[in-house]
Amino acid sequence: MPEGHTVHRLAAAFRDGLVGGPVRTSSPQGRFTEAAQIDRMVLLGAEAVGKHLFLAFAPSDDVDLDAPVVRWVHVHLGLYGSWTFAGEPGFAVLHAIGAPRVRVGEQESALPEPDGDDDDGDGRGAGTADWRYLLPRPTTRLRIQGPRGLADLTGPTACELLDGAGRQAIIDRLGPDPLREDADPERFVRRVLASCSPIATLLMNQQVVAGIGNIYRAELLFRARLDPFVPGTELGRGLVEGIWEDLVELMRYGARTGRIVTTQPEHRLLDARIMERTRQNGDDDPTVVPREQSFYVYHRQTLPCRLCGTEVRSQELAGRTVYWCPGCQKVRSRKAAWIGQHPAAPWALETGDD
DNA sequence: GCTGCATGCGCAG
DNA sequence: TGCGCCTGCAGCT
């Protein structure tokens, strides 16, 4: 489920709720056998690099992150992985919008509380809301439990214990992460301009830029009005720099709110008008009206483009589906300037925050 | 209950 | 380039 913004939110949730104190770690599923090695250690830090999450563990809290004694848990959620948080009121709540999910009562299984204040006789205890007695799902790869709450990991592509060198090796093969202060956009620009691969392929290559998934890719290309199949070598520097700037803004919004929104308000209105027109043309099927107004092209294949009404297309490219509007995305030239809309506007008219 | 799909990635060939 | 893997869930029967 996650693109890079989600992983940054997860890192923030860990920093908020679990970093700084001793934690218990276990692998209820049994597949992360190294969990025992870090049990009762201090969770020193949590950071995101692209879609990779790194959690630092040390025997005590007076250790530097780069000390040899620090052990790193490296987690990549892949397509199916997720973290579930549970804890005292306020635990991880700020960051629970979006991918980090907070358990709701019906899905919880709880042990009876040991102090005997189970007064409803159903064997589940009066405190089903007490996170301390939540049984992990059988598929839980890793549970991290601190004084204020816990985090359960299921279905990750990667969950492994590394030393500092192992962590660095992973970071070294990643391109710049638009959400990190230390990101070097020039690395991204140079890689793109030097490659004959289609720009759509390059944007999904984590060695070129770290953190983009299929949604950001499709939406970025649309906002740049860029043909997904143009080789990087055909693009102009200004355009590629514009894509980076746009990406930074989009992902910052995503990290702040937990939602990917790429459409500008005026284009959502236009979309409603187009839908009305298509219905007048005889398409009465209400299911063609998308509830989601957040995207221009992602998952909108066969629907009319929000801007020009051309049918949005989709096609497999290097094993993943690319979505684009053939009507709007015609930029192919090296001379093309950045013509995408600056994204400050898309959510500016949204009421409230988050 | 079953099937297919999904915001990924690494590996073999 | 295709496949296997990790899991949850929507949309079928």
mmCIF file of C-alpha atoms (C1' of nucleotides) in Angstrom:
data_model
loop_
_atom_site.group_PDB
_atom_site.id
_atom_site.type_symbol
_atom_site.label_atom_id
_atom_site.label_comp_id
_atom_site.label_asym_id
_atom_site.label_seq_id
_atom_site.Cartn_x
_atom_site.Cartn_y
_atom_site.Cartn_z
ATOM 1 C CA MET A 1 0.000 0.000 0.000
ATOM 2 C CA PRO A 2 2.680 2.491 0.770
ATOM 3 C CA GLU A 3 4.524 5.012 -1.274
ATOM 4 C CA GLY A 4 7.332 6.968 0.337
ATOM 5 C CA HIS A 5 5.158 9.507 2.133
ATOM 6 C CA THR A 6 3.520 6.691 4.101
ATOM 7 C CA VAL A 7 6.848 5.351 5.300
ATOM 8 C CA HIS A 8 7.863 8.815 6.500
ATOM 9 C CA ARG A 9 4.602 9.010 8.452
ATOM 10 C CA LEU A 10 5.355 5.623 9.948
ATOM 11 C CA ALA A 11 8.812 6.747 11.033
ATOM 12 C CA ALA A 12 7.226 9.800 12.656
ATOM 13 C CA ALA A 13 4.687 7.594 14.425
ATOM 14 C CA PHE A 14 7.502 5.483 15.855
ATOM 15 C CA ARG A 15 9.386 8.571 16.976
ATOM 16 C CA ASP A 16 6.236 9.875 18.617
ATOM 17 C CA GLY A 17 5.171 6.769 20.423
ATOM 18 C CA LEU A 18 8.022 4.325 20.903
ATOM 19 C CA VAL A 19 11.426 5.895 20.365
ATOM 20 C CA GLY A 20 13.431 6.761 23.460
ATOM 21 C CA GLY A 21 12.580 3.903 25.744
ATOM 22 C CA PRO A 22 13.024 0.167 26.175
ATOM 23 C CA VAL A 23 10.768 -2.069 24.137
ATOM 24 C CA ARG A 24 9.788 -5.693 23.983
ATOM 25 C CA THR A 25 10.107 -7.331 20.586
ATOM 26 C CA SER A 26 8.736 -10.629 19.385
ATOM 27 C CA SER A 27 7.738 -12.455 16.236
ATOM 28 C CA PRO A 28 4.351 -14.068 16.910
ATOM 29 C CA GLN A 29 4.464 -15.610 13.443
ATOM 30 C CA GLY A 30 7.955 -16.915 14.155
ATOM 31 C CA ARG A 31 9.558 -15.913 10.878
ATOM 32 C CA PHE A 32 11.586 -13.010 12.241
ATOM 33 C CA THR A 33 13.806 -15.071 14.492
ATOM 34 C CA GLU A 34 16.171 -12.162 15.164
ATOM 35 C CA ALA A 35 13.439 -10.450 17.182
ATOM 36 C CA ALA A 36 14.858 -12.091 20.303
ATOM 37 C CA GLN A 37 18.216 -10.377 19.746
ATOM 38 C CA ILE A 38 16.759 -6.911 20.217
ATOM 39 C CA ASP A 39 14.196 -7.731 22.880
ATOM 40 C CA ARG A 40 14.415 -5.344 25.858
ATOM 41 C CA MET A 41 16.736 -3.016 23.972
ATOM 42 C CA VAL A 42 16.092 0.713 23.651
ATOM 43 C CA LEU A 43 14.484 1.933 20.472
ATOM 44 C CA LEU A 44 16.911 4.713 19.622
ATOM 45 C CA GLY A 45 15.495 6.107 16.435
ATOM 46 C CA ALA A 46 13.277 5.632 13.394
ATOM 47 C CA GLU A 47 13.900 6.957 9.926
ATOM 48 C CA ALA A 48 12.546 6.575 6.410
ATOM 49 C CA VAL A 49 14.601 6.474 3.235
ATOM 50 C CA GLY A 50 12.374 6.106 0.211
ATOM 51 C CA LYS A 51 10.040 3.220 0.976
ATOM 52 C CA HIS A 52 12.473 1.725 3.479
ATOM 53 C CA LEU A 53 11.977 2.039 7.230
ATOM 54 C CA PHE A 54 14.920 1.726 9.588
ATOM 55 C CA LEU A 55 14.525 1.265 13.337
ATOM 56 C CA ALA A 56 17.622 1.612 15.516
ATOM 57 C CA PHE A 57 18.054 -0.551 18.611
ATOM 58 C CA ALA A 58 20.749 -0.301 21.256
ATOM 59 C CA PRO A 59 21.428 -1.756 24.706
ATOM 60 C CA SER A 60 21.061 1.673 26.303
ATOM 61 C CA ASP A 61 19.919 5.145 25.384
ATOM 62 C CA ASP A 62 23.331 6.843 25.719
ATOM 63 C CA VAL A 63 24.552 5.476 22.395
ATOM 64 C CA ASP A 64 25.090 7.310 19.123
ATOM 65 C CA LEU A 65 23.160 6.087 16.119
ATOM 66 C CA ASP A 66 26.389 5.347 14.289
ATOM 67 C CA ALA A 67 27.891 3.339 17.131
ATOM 68 C CA PRO A 68 28.878 -0.222 16.196
ATOM 69 C CA VAL A 69 26.593 -1.643 18.858
ATOM 70 C CA VAL A 70 23.462 -0.276 17.152
ATOM 71 C CA ARG A 71 21.312 -2.858 15.430
ATOM 72 C CA TRP A 72 18.951 -1.832 12.664
ATOM 73 C CA VAL A 73 15.628 -3.405 11.832
ATOM 74 C CA HIS A 74 15.032 -2.852 8.151
ATOM 75 C CA VAL A 75 11.409 -3.054 7.013
ATOM 76 C CA HIS A 76 10.032 -2.791 3.502
ATOM 77 C CA LEU A 77 6.266 -3.147 3.318
ATOM 78 C CA GLY A 78 6.112 -4.178 -0.332
ATOM 79 C CA LEU A 79 2.649 -4.434 -1.755
ATOM 80 C CA TYR A 80 0.850 -5.921 1.213
ATOM 81 C CA GLY A 81 2.704 -5.025 4.359
ATOM 82 C CA SER A 82 1.198 -2.850 7.077
ATOM 83 C CA TRP A 83 1.810 -1.603 10.580
ATOM 84 C CA THR A 84 -1.015 -1.594 13.083
ATOM 85 C CA PHE A 85 -0.712 0.596 16.150
ATOM 86 C CA ALA A 86 -2.546 0.214 19.433
ATOM 87 C CA GLY A 87 -1.938 2.035 22.663
ATOM 88 C CA GLU A 88 -3.034 4.485 25.265
ATOM 89 C CA PRO A 89 -5.087 7.502 24.175
ATOM 90 C CA GLY A 90 -3.026 9.695 21.898
ATOM 91 C CA PHE A 91 -0.525 6.980 21.026
ATOM 92 C CA ALA A 92 0.430 7.243 17.350
ATOM 93 C CA VAL A 93 -2.890 8.970 16.712
ATOM 94 C CA LEU A 94 -1.396 11.952 14.946
ATOM 95 C CA HIS A 95 0.088 9.635 12.393
ATOM 96 C CA ALA A 96 -2.636 7.072 12.218
ATOM 97 C CA ILE A 97 -4.427 8.731 9.333
ATOM 98 C CA GLY A 98 -3.594 6.882 6.191
ATOM 99 C CA ALA A 99 -1.563 3.755 6.143
ATOM 100 C CA PRO A 100 -0.767 3.226 9.819
ATOM 101 C CA ARG A 101 -3.985 1.712 11.026
ATOM 102 C CA VAL A 102 -5.345 1.853 14.537
ATOM 103 C CA ARG A 103 -7.295 -1.161 15.619
ATOM 104 C CA VAL A 104 -11.003 -0.875 16.069
ATOM 105 C CA GLY A 105 -12.737 -2.803 18.807
ATOM 106 C CA GLU A 106 -14.504 -5.432 16.749
ATOM 107 C CA GLN A 107 -11.259 -6.692 15.283
ATOM 108 C CA GLU A 108 -9.437 -7.021 18.542
ATOM 109 C CA SER A 109 -8.829 -10.229 20.351
ATOM 110 C CA ALA A 110 -7.947 -9.691 23.954
ATOM 111 C CA LEU A 111 -6.766 -11.763 26.859
ATOM 112 C CA PRO A 112 -8.623 -11.510 30.168
ATOM 113 C CA GLU A 113 -7.093 -8.910 32.400
ATOM 114 C CA PRO A 114 -5.139 -10.465 35.232
ATOM 115 C CA ASP A 115 -6.485 -8.184 37.967
ATOM 116 C CA GLY A 116 -9.906 -9.780 37.789
ATOM 117 C CA ASP A 117 -12.033 -6.786 36.978
ATOM 118 C CA ASP A 118 -13.693 -8.826 34.289
ATOM 119 C CA ASP A 119 -17.279 -8.181 35.164
ATOM 120 C CA ASP A 120 -19.140 -9.110 32.020
ATOM 121 C CA GLY A 121 -18.350 -12.796 32.097
ATOM 122 C CA ASP A 122 -17.547 -13.187 28.434
ATOM 123 C CA GLY A 123 -13.977 -14.174 29.110
ATOM 124 C CA ARG A 124 -12.619 -11.236 27.142
ATOM 125 C CA GLY A 125 -12.239 -8.951 30.094
ATOM 126 C CA ALA A 126 -13.821 -5.605 30.714
ATOM 127 C CA GLY A 127 -10.825 -3.960 29.142
ATOM 128 C CA THR A 128 -10.993 -5.103 25.549
ATOM 129 C CA ALA A 129 -9.816 -1.600 24.811
ATOM 130 C CA ASP A 130 -6.649 -2.189 26.812
ATOM 131 C CA TRP A 131 -3.960 -2.523 24.202
ATOM 132 C CA ARG A 132 -1.674 -4.441 26.567
ATOM 133 C CA TYR A 133 -3.775 -7.564 26.218
ATOM 134 C CA LEU A 134 -4.262 -7.500 22.467
ATOM 135 C CA LEU A 135 -3.381 -10.812 20.945
ATOM 136 C CA PRO A 136 -1.371 -10.379 17.760
ATOM 137 C CA ARG A 137 -2.749 -11.796 14.579
ATOM 138 C CA PRO A 138 -1.105 -15.126 13.744
ATOM 139 C CA THR A 139 0.577 -13.520 10.728
ATOM 140 C CA THR A 140 2.284 -10.822 12.780
ATOM 141 C CA ARG A 141 5.929 -10.852 11.721
ATOM 142 C CA LEU A 142 7.122 -8.428 14.358
ATOM 143 C CA ARG A 143 5.592 -6.862 17.439
ATOM 144 C CA ILE A 144 7.273 -3.917 19.143
ATOM 145 C CA GLN A 145 5.781 -3.026 22.486
ATOM 146 C CA GLY A 146 6.649 -0.019 24.613
ATOM 147 C CA PRO A 147 5.236 1.544 27.757
ATOM 148 C CA ARG A 148 2.567 3.522 25.914
ATOM 149 C CA GLY A 149 1.587 1.252 23.074
ATOM 150 C CA LEU A 150 2.579 -1.309 20.498
ATOM 151 C CA ALA A 151 3.105 -1.737 16.775
ATOM 152 C CA ASP A 152 2.378 -4.936 14.857
ATOM 153 C CA LEU A 153 3.911 -5.633 11.453
ATOM 154 C CA THR A 154 2.273 -7.989 8.958
ATOM 155 C CA GLY A 155 3.062 -9.008 5.412
ATOM 156 C CA PRO A 156 6.302 -7.129 4.752
ATOM 157 C CA THR A 157 8.508 -7.866 1.789
ATOM 158 C CA ALA A 158 11.509 -7.344 4.024
ATOM 159 C CA CYS A 159 11.999 -7.491 7.779
ATOM 160 C CA GLU A 160 15.587 -8.113 8.731
ATOM 161 C CA LEU A 161 18.201 -7.239 11.318
ATOM 162 C CA LEU A 162 21.233 -5.344 10.004
ATOM 163 C CA ASP A 163 24.350 -3.664 11.294
ATOM 164 C CA GLY A 164 25.275 -0.152 10.284
ATOM 165 C CA ALA A 165 27.066 -1.321 7.151
ATOM 166 C CA GLY A 166 24.058 -3.338 6.042
ATOM 167 C CA ARG A 167 21.803 -0.345 6.463
ATOM 168 C CA GLN A 168 24.213 1.889 4.572
ATOM 169 C CA ALA A 169 24.411 -0.594 1.694
ATOM 170 C CA ILE A 170 20.655 -0.301 1.203
ATOM 171 C CA ILE A 171 20.702 3.485 1.372
ATOM 172 C CA ASP A 172 23.610 3.636 -1.062
ATOM 173 C CA ARG A 173 21.643 1.980 -3.802
ATOM 174 C CA LEU A 174 18.723 4.387 -3.472
ATOM 175 C CA GLY A 175 18.290 7.617 -5.374
ATOM 176 C CA PRO A 176 17.469 10.887 -3.602
ATOM 177 C CA ASP A 177 14.338 10.883 -1.454
ATOM 178 C CA PRO A 178 12.241 14.024 -2.083
ATOM 179 C CA LEU A 179 11.073 14.019 1.526
ATOM 180 C CA ARG A 180 14.540 14.107 3.033
ATOM 181 C CA GLU A 181 16.407 17.307 3.747
ATOM 182 C CA ASP A 182 19.640 15.735 2.562
ATOM 183 C CA ALA A 183 18.242 14.827 -0.869
ATOM 184 C CA ASP A 184 20.300 15.935 -3.852
ATOM 185 C CA PRO A 185 17.942 16.739 -6.761
ATOM 186 C CA GLU A 186 20.884 16.972 -9.135
ATOM 187 C CA ARG A 187 21.465 13.226 -8.826
ATOM 188 C CA PHE A 188 17.900 12.668 -10.013
ATOM 189 C CA VAL A 189 18.164 15.149 -12.873
ATOM 190 C CA ARG A 190 21.430 13.712 -14.144
ATOM 191 C CA ARG A 191 20.204 10.114 -14.020
ATOM 192 C CA VAL A 192 17.057 10.957 -15.954
ATOM 193 C CA LEU A 193 18.775 13.043 -18.622
ATOM 194 C CA ALA A 194 21.360 10.314 -19.210
ATOM 195 C CA SER A 195 18.993 7.379 -19.622
ATOM 196 C CA CYS A 196 17.309 6.037 -22.736
ATOM 197 C CA SER A 197 14.599 4.381 -20.637
ATOM 198 C CA PRO A 198 11.079 5.813 -20.790
ATOM 199 C CA ILE A 199 10.494 8.495 -18.188
ATOM 200 C CA ALA A 200 7.692 6.359 -16.700
ATOM 201 C CA THR A 201 10.176 3.567 -16.022
ATOM 202 C CA LEU A 202 12.760 5.952 -14.595
ATOM 203 C CA LEU A 203 10.340 7.459 -12.091
ATOM 204 C CA MET A 204 9.601 4.010 -10.644
ATOM 205 C CA ASN A 205 13.291 3.104 -10.458
ATOM 206 C CA GLN A 206 14.253 3.521 -6.805
ATOM 207 C CA GLN A 207 17.871 4.067 -7.806
ATOM 208 C CA VAL A 208 16.810 7.154 -9.738
ATOM 209 C CA VAL A 209 14.456 8.578 -7.131
ATOM 210 C CA ALA A 210 13.411 6.871 -3.904
ATOM 211 C CA GLY A 211 9.844 6.776 -2.693
ATOM 212 C CA ILE A 212 7.743 7.064 -5.853
ATOM 213 C CA GLY A 213 5.105 4.401 -6.438
ATOM 214 C CA ASN A 214 2.611 3.867 -9.195
ATOM 215 C CA ILE A 215 0.247 6.648 -8.109
ATOM 216 C CA TYR A 216 2.811 9.425 -7.849
ATOM 217 C CA ARG A 217 4.326 8.281 -11.115
ATOM 218 C CA ALA A 218 1.089 8.462 -13.063
ATOM 219 C CA GLU A 219 0.041 11.771 -11.523
ATOM 220 C CA LEU A 220 3.446 13.428 -11.887
ATOM 221 C CA LEU A 221 3.538 12.619 -15.575
ATOM 222 C CA PHE A 222 0.075 13.990 -16.055
ATOM 223 C CA ARG A 223 0.833 17.200 -14.192
ATOM 224 C CA ALA A 224 3.894 17.671 -16.408
ATOM 225 C CA ARG A 225 1.726 16.877 -19.463
ATOM 226 C CA LEU A 226 4.478 14.427 -20.276
ATOM 227 C CA ASP A 227 4.206 11.400 -22.539
ATOM 228 C CA PRO A 228 5.145 8.424 -20.307
ATOM 229 C CA PHE A 229 7.105 6.731 -23.063
ATOM 230 C CA VAL A 230 9.574 9.526 -23.833
ATOM 231 C CA PRO A 231 13.179 8.508 -23.108
ATOM 232 C CA GLY A 232 14.967 10.513 -20.437
ATOM 233 C CA THR A 233 17.527 11.644 -22.983
ATOM 234 C CA GLU A 234 14.812 13.462 -24.915
ATOM 235 C CA LEU A 235 13.864 15.668 -21.975
ATOM 236 C CA GLY A 236 15.118 19.108 -21.116
ATOM 237 C CA ARG A 237 16.768 19.932 -17.821
ATOM 238 C CA GLY A 238 14.163 22.539 -16.875
ATOM 239 C CA LEU A 239 11.350 20.051 -17.291
ATOM 240 C CA VAL A 240 13.052 17.405 -15.174
ATOM 241 C CA GLU A 241 13.808 19.965 -12.471
ATOM 242 C CA GLY A 242 10.150 20.954 -12.588
ATOM 243 C CA ILE A 243 9.109 17.346 -12.043
ATOM 244 C CA TRP A 244 11.315 17.169 -8.957
ATOM 245 C CA GLU A 245 9.874 20.378 -7.510
ATOM 246 C CA ASP A 246 6.366 19.124 -8.132
ATOM 247 C CA LEU A 247 7.182 15.798 -6.520
ATOM 248 C CA VAL A 248 8.547 17.452 -3.394
ATOM 249 C CA GLU A 249 5.330 19.433 -2.967
ATOM 250 C CA LEU A 250 3.062 16.474 -3.658
ATOM 251 C CA MET A 251 4.888 14.161 -1.292
ATOM 252 C CA ARG A 252 5.087 16.754 1.476
ATOM 253 C CA TYR A 253 1.355 17.088 1.295
ATOM 254 C CA GLY A 254 1.044 13.298 1.354
ATOM 255 C CA ALA A 255 3.328 13.009 4.365
ATOM 256 C CA ARG A 256 1.380 15.707 6.192
ATOM 257 C CA THR A 257 -2.094 14.329 5.563
ATOM 258 C CA GLY A 258 -1.604 10.670 4.753
ATOM 259 C CA ARG A 259 -3.473 11.160 1.487
ATOM 260 C CA ILE A 260 -2.246 11.518 -2.057
ATOM 261 C CA VAL A 261 -4.050 14.409 -3.705
ATOM 262 C CA THR A 262 -2.825 15.676 -7.046
ATOM 263 C CA THR A 263 -5.884 17.350 -8.554
ATOM 264 C CA GLN A 264 -6.497 21.049 -8.404
ATOM 265 C CA PRO A 265 -9.936 22.121 -7.178
ATOM 266 C CA GLU A 266 -10.903 23.741 -10.460
ATOM 267 C CA HIS A 267 -10.162 20.496 -12.241
ATOM 268 C CA ARG A 268 -12.366 18.543 -9.907
ATOM 269 C CA LEU A 269 -15.208 20.891 -10.834
ATOM 270 C CA LEU A 270 -14.414 20.451 -14.493
ATOM 271 C CA ASP A 271 -14.532 16.743 -13.941
ATOM 272 C CA ALA A 272 -18.075 17.002 -12.613
ATOM 273 C CA ARG A 273 -19.102 18.883 -15.721
ATOM 274 C CA ILE A 274 -17.537 16.303 -17.987
ATOM 275 C CA MET A 275 -19.332 13.563 -16.141
ATOM 276 C CA GLU A 276 -22.590 15.404 -16.609
ATOM 277 C CA ARG A 277 -21.908 15.753 -20.300
ATOM 278 C CA THR A 278 -21.112 12.099 -20.749
ATOM 279 C CA ARG A 279 -24.303 11.206 -18.986
ATOM 280 C CA GLN A 280 -26.238 13.445 -21.325
ATOM 281 C CA ASN A 281 -24.589 11.589 -24.136
ATOM 282 C CA GLY A 282 -26.371 8.488 -22.991
ATOM 283 C CA ASP A 283 -24.134 6.917 -20.422
ATOM 284 C CA ASP A 284 -26.447 6.661 -17.468
ATOM 285 C CA ASP A 285 -24.347 4.217 -15.528
ATOM 286 C CA PRO A 286 -23.727 6.017 -12.237
ATOM 287 C CA THR A 287 -20.718 3.843 -11.564
ATOM 288 C CA VAL A 288 -18.690 5.758 -14.155
ATOM 289 C CA VAL A 289 -18.701 8.734 -11.796
ATOM 290 C CA PRO A 290 -15.644 8.229 -9.610
ATOM 291 C CA ARG A 291 -16.013 8.989 -5.949
ATOM 292 C CA GLU A 292 -12.352 9.651 -5.773
ATOM 293 C CA GLN A 293 -11.491 13.129 -6.948
ATOM 294 C CA SER A 294 -7.879 12.944 -5.891
ATOM 295 C CA PHE A 295 -6.262 11.716 -9.095
ATOM 296 C CA TYR A 296 -6.093 12.801 -12.711
ATOM 297 C CA VAL A 297 -5.310 9.458 -14.305
ATOM 298 C CA TYR A 298 -4.401 6.786 -11.751
ATOM 299 C CA HIS A 299 -6.969 3.980 -11.937
ATOM 300 C CA ARG A 300 -9.088 6.158 -14.215
ATOM 301 C CA GLN A 301 -8.550 4.121 -17.389
ATOM 302 C CA THR A 302 -11.560 4.183 -19.763
ATOM 303 C CA LEU A 303 -12.893 7.281 -17.968
ATOM 304 C CA PRO A 304 -12.801 10.680 -19.647
ATOM 305 C CA CYS A 305 -9.879 12.899 -18.713
ATOM 306 C CA ARG A 306 -10.805 15.558 -16.172
ATOM 307 C CA LEU A 307 -9.314 18.248 -18.387
ATOM 308 C CA CYS A 308 -9.910 17.340 -22.001
ATOM 309 C CA GLY A 309 -12.399 14.482 -21.914
ATOM 310 C CA THR A 310 -10.142 12.111 -23.849
ATOM 311 C CA GLU A 311 -10.369 8.549 -22.605
ATOM 312 C CA VAL A 312 -7.632 7.810 -20.057
ATOM 313 C CA ARG A 313 -5.514 4.862 -21.105
ATOM 314 C CA SER A 314 -3.560 2.217 -19.247
ATOM 315 C CA GLN A 315 -0.816 -0.116 -20.367
ATOM 316 C CA GLU A 316 1.668 -2.511 -18.835
ATOM 317 C CA LEU A 317 5.208 -1.205 -18.762
ATOM 318 C CA ALA A 318 7.979 -3.220 -17.131
ATOM 319 C CA GLY A 319 5.442 -5.199 -15.158
ATOM 320 C CA ARG A 320 3.455 -2.282 -13.772
ATOM 321 C CA THR A 321 0.448 -0.445 -15.170
ATOM 322 C CA VAL A 322 0.962 3.075 -16.487
ATOM 323 C CA TYR A 323 -2.031 5.402 -16.679
ATOM 324 C CA TRP A 324 -2.080 8.475 -18.908
ATOM 325 C CA CYS A 325 -4.237 10.813 -20.961
ATOM 326 C CA PRO A 326 -3.203 10.759 -24.634
ATOM 327 C CA GLY A 327 -4.937 14.094 -25.107
ATOM 328 C CA CYS A 328 -3.118 16.040 -22.407
ATOM 329 C CA GLN A 329 0.218 14.248 -22.171
ATOM 330 C CA LYS A 330 1.824 15.164 -25.457
ATOM 331 C CA VAL A 331 5.060 16.699 -24.247
ATOM 332 C CA ARG A 332 7.892 14.806 -25.904
ATOM 333 C CA SER A 333 10.414 17.446 -26.794
ATOM 334 C CA ARG A 334 13.720 18.426 -25.312
ATOM 335 C CA LYS A 335 12.693 22.048 -25.691
ATOM 336 C CA ALA A 336 9.525 21.652 -23.682
ATOM 337 C CA ALA A 337 9.396 23.798 -20.600
ATOM 338 C CA TRP A 338 7.727 22.902 -17.362
ATOM 339 C CA ILE A 339 4.040 23.606 -17.943
ATOM 340 C CA GLY A 340 2.547 21.598 -15.101
ATOM 341 C CA GLN A 341 0.503 23.473 -12.556
ATOM 342 C CA HIS A 342 2.328 24.346 -9.411
ATOM 343 C CA PRO A 343 0.708 22.251 -6.759
ATOM 344 C CA ALA A 344 0.329 24.794 -3.993
ATOM 345 C CA ALA A 345 -3.197 25.266 -5.222
ATOM 346 C CA PRO A 346 -4.650 21.753 -5.274
ATOM 347 C CA TRP A 347 -5.492 21.519 -1.630
ATOM 348 C CA ALA A 348 -5.442 25.222 -0.800
ATOM 349 C CA LEU A 349 -9.209 25.357 -1.056
ATOM 350 C CA GLU A 350 -9.779 22.287 1.045
ATOM 351 C CA THR A 351 -11.508 23.134 4.280
ATOM 352 C CA GLY A 352 -9.854 22.123 7.495
ATOM 353 C CA ASP A 353 -6.557 20.380 7.842
ATOM 354 C CA ASP A 354 -5.701 16.720 7.428
ATOM 355 C "C1'" DG B 1 -16.180 -19.743 0.184
ATOM 356 C "C1'" DC B 2 -13.468 -18.538 -3.794
ATOM 357 C "C1'" DT B 3 -10.969 -15.536 -7.049
ATOM 358 C "C1'" DG B 4 -8.470 -11.820 -8.552
ATOM 359 C "C1'" DC B 5 -6.364 -7.793 -7.637
ATOM 360 C "C1'" DA B 6 -3.248 -4.250 -5.298
ATOM 361 C "C1'" DT B 7 0.302 2.258 -3.985
ATOM 362 C "C1'" DG B 8 6.778 -3.817 -4.737
ATOM 363 C "C1'" DC B 9 10.721 -6.022 -5.249
ATOM 364 C "C1'" DG B 10 14.309 -9.501 -6.037
ATOM 365 C "C1'" DC B 11 15.760 -13.214 -8.568
ATOM 366 C "C1'" DA B 12 16.595 -16.571 -12.378
ATOM 367 C "C1'" DG B 13 17.322 -17.077 -16.996
ATOM 368 C "C1'" DT C 1 10.828 -10.473 -18.963
ATOM 369 C "C1'" DG C 2 8.379 -13.466 -16.040
ATOM 370 C "C1'" DC C 3 7.689 -15.481 -11.611
ATOM 371 C "C1'" DG C 4 7.191 -16.039 -6.700
ATOM 372 C "C1'" DC C 5 6.387 -14.119 -2.422
ATOM 373 C "C1'" DC C 6 4.128 -11.418 1.403
ATOM 374 C "C1'" DT C 7 -1.510 -10.426 2.965
ATOM 375 C "C1'" DG C 8 -6.167 -8.236 2.998
ATOM 376 C "C1'" DC C 9 -10.203 -7.292 0.874
ATOM 377 C "C1'" DA C 10 -13.783 -6.331 -2.708
ATOM 378 C "C1'" DG C 11 -16.640 -8.566 -5.561
ATOM 379 C "C1'" DC C 12 -18.187 -12.587 -7.082
ATOM 380 C "C1'" DT C 13 -20.728 -17.221 -6.528
#
